[in-house]
Amino acid sequence: MLEDHWYILGAGAIGSLFACQFERANIHSTLLVRLDQSTQVNLSHVEKTSRSIDVTFLDGSEHNFSIQTLPSTQSSITRSKRSLTTLPIQQLILTTKAHQSQAAIDNIRSLLAEKAIIVVMQNGMGVAQQLQAQLPQCSIFVATTTEGAHRPTASSLIHAGAGETWIGYLPSNSQKDYCTESITAQSIAEQWQRTTLSIHYDHNIIQRLWTKLAINCAINPLTVKYQCNNGALLKNPEALQLMEKVCQELQQIMTARGIHTSSNLFTIVKQVAKNTHSNISSMLQDNRNHRPTEIHFINGYIVNEGKALGIPTPVNQALALEITRNDIPK
Ligand code: KPL
């Protein structure tokens, strides 16, 4: 039986979008927010608080949400423990950047219920598998979304492109019962369907994760290369050519890994770029805000897969190199 309360670790565009959508649907959530060093000092006695977010929805309408927030440091959460009836954390959505996940989870690890439900929803590959190995008692699910959202300021959010979110259970080597876990994944999807987002359960989520990886490999670095929104790539012949080549390389790797897609990857990627045309990709947002990008978990992951499988991935490699060269050190 699911609770009507989720902790969301990672208050970026997607984490904030889900928190606001949940609020609208009467599903409660607490955003676990990261504090920088100076804020942590000032807020050494911080208690549970809230963040005001102005959301611009797809139809242009605007709404203000007050989302409960907590600094995602163990000491801050523990200090707030007495006033929080929802601890230990039973249900968590991890929406941090892939490269921030380990540190973020380590911060709240002791506050996780022994058999917590964790939904990993982020770009890139590898973190969910890592958590399965580290937290064998917890139920690890994965969700993948093509929603386009960005945060022009810390207190505003623009839902720029309609996407779809798929959730499923990632089979593991543990003793977990596949049927029970799949039923839980279906219940999560049903609960989230109370939002206005398009949410579905997928019994073959691994295929979808790979498709999302392909989308990110073929859109994100190109939006940085050409400094444009997703839709502009479709009007740029050079970008389109690279996009197609990235997809071909992905197709080869996926075939070698036994992952099949229902339609051609290039067609899928172009459709996502069209649906999220005015969106600034997450990688371009990171680039423009001088934050490290997720390139190592996206095109970098494909380059490593290619090496392991003996499949050349020159275009992914070139893009990974180009973005890494301009990347901010982590
Ligand atoms: O996932 C995305 C991202 O920006 O990371 C897409 C689907 C490309 C939307 O912008």
Coordinates of N, CA, C and O in Angstrom, one line a residue, residues 5 9 33 52 60 95 130 142 145 154 158 200 212 220 239-240 271 276 294 304 313:
H5 N 2.7 10.4 0.4 CA 3.7 11.3 0.6 C 5.0 10.8 0.0 O 5.4 9.7 0.2
L9 N 14.4 14.0 -3.8 CA 15.8 14.4 -3.6 C 16.3 14.9 -4.9 O 16.6 14.1 -5.9
V33 N 16.4 19.8 -0.6 CA 17.2 20.8 -1.4 C 18.6 20.8 -0.9 O 18.9 20.7 0.3
S52 N 8.5 28.9 -2.4 CA 7.4 29.3 -3.3 C 7.9 29.2 -4.7 O 9.0 29.7 -5.1
G60 N 0.2 28.1 -20.8 CA 0.5 29.5 -20.6 C 0.0 30.0 -19.2 O 0.3 31.1 -18.8
T95 N 15.9 12.6 -8.1 CA 15.9 13.4 -9.4 C 17.2 14.3 -9.5 O 17.3 15.2 -10.2
Q130 N 23.5 0.8 -9.3 CA 24.4 1.0 -8.1 C 23.7 0.9 -6.8 O 24.1 0.3 -5.8
V142 N 12.7 2.5 -11.5 CA 13.2 3.5 -12.4 C 12.1 4.2 -13.2 O 11.1 3.5 -13.5
T145 N 11.5 10.2 -18.1 CA 10.6 11.2 -18.5 C 11.1 12.0 -19.7 O 12.3 12.3 -19.8
A154 N 15.4 30.5 -9.3 CA 15.2 29.4 -8.2 C 13.7 29.4 -7.8 O 13.3 28.3 -7.3
I158 N 9.2 26.7 -15.7 CA 8.4 26.7 -16.9 C 8.3 25.3 -17.4 O 9.3 24.6 -17.7
H200 N 2.8 6.3 -17.2 CA 2.5 5.0 -17.6 C 3.4 4.0 -16.9 O 4.6 4.3 -16.6
K212 N 15.5 6.4 -23.9 CA 15.7 7.8 -23.3 C 17.2 8.2 -23.4 O 17.6 9.3 -23.7
N220 N 20.9 16.4 -26.3 CA 21.5 17.2 -25.3 C 22.9 17.8 -25.8 O 23.0 19.1 -25.7
A239 N 23.3 19.7 -37.7 CA 22.9 19.1 -36.5 C 22.1 17.8 -36.7 O 22.3 16.8 -36.0
L240 N 21.2 17.9 -37.7 CA 20.4 16.7 -38.0 C 21.2 15.5 -38.5 O 21.0 14.4 -38.1
Q271 N 11.0 13.3 -33.1 CA 9.7 13.5 -32.5 C 9.8 14.2 -31.2 O 9.1 15.2 -30.9
T276 N 9.3 18.9 -27.7 CA 9.9 19.8 -26.7 C 10.6 21.0 -27.3 O 11.7 21.4 -26.8
E294 N 26.1 16.2 -17.5 CA 26.0 14.8 -17.3 C 26.6 14.0 -18.4 O 26.3 12.8 -18.6
N304 N 32.0 4.1 -23.5 CA 32.5 2.9 -22.7 C 31.8 1.6 -23.1 O 32.5 0.6 -23.2
T313 N 32.3 4.1 -31.8 CA 31.3 5.1 -31.6 C 31.9 6.5 -31.8 O 31.9 7.4 -30.9

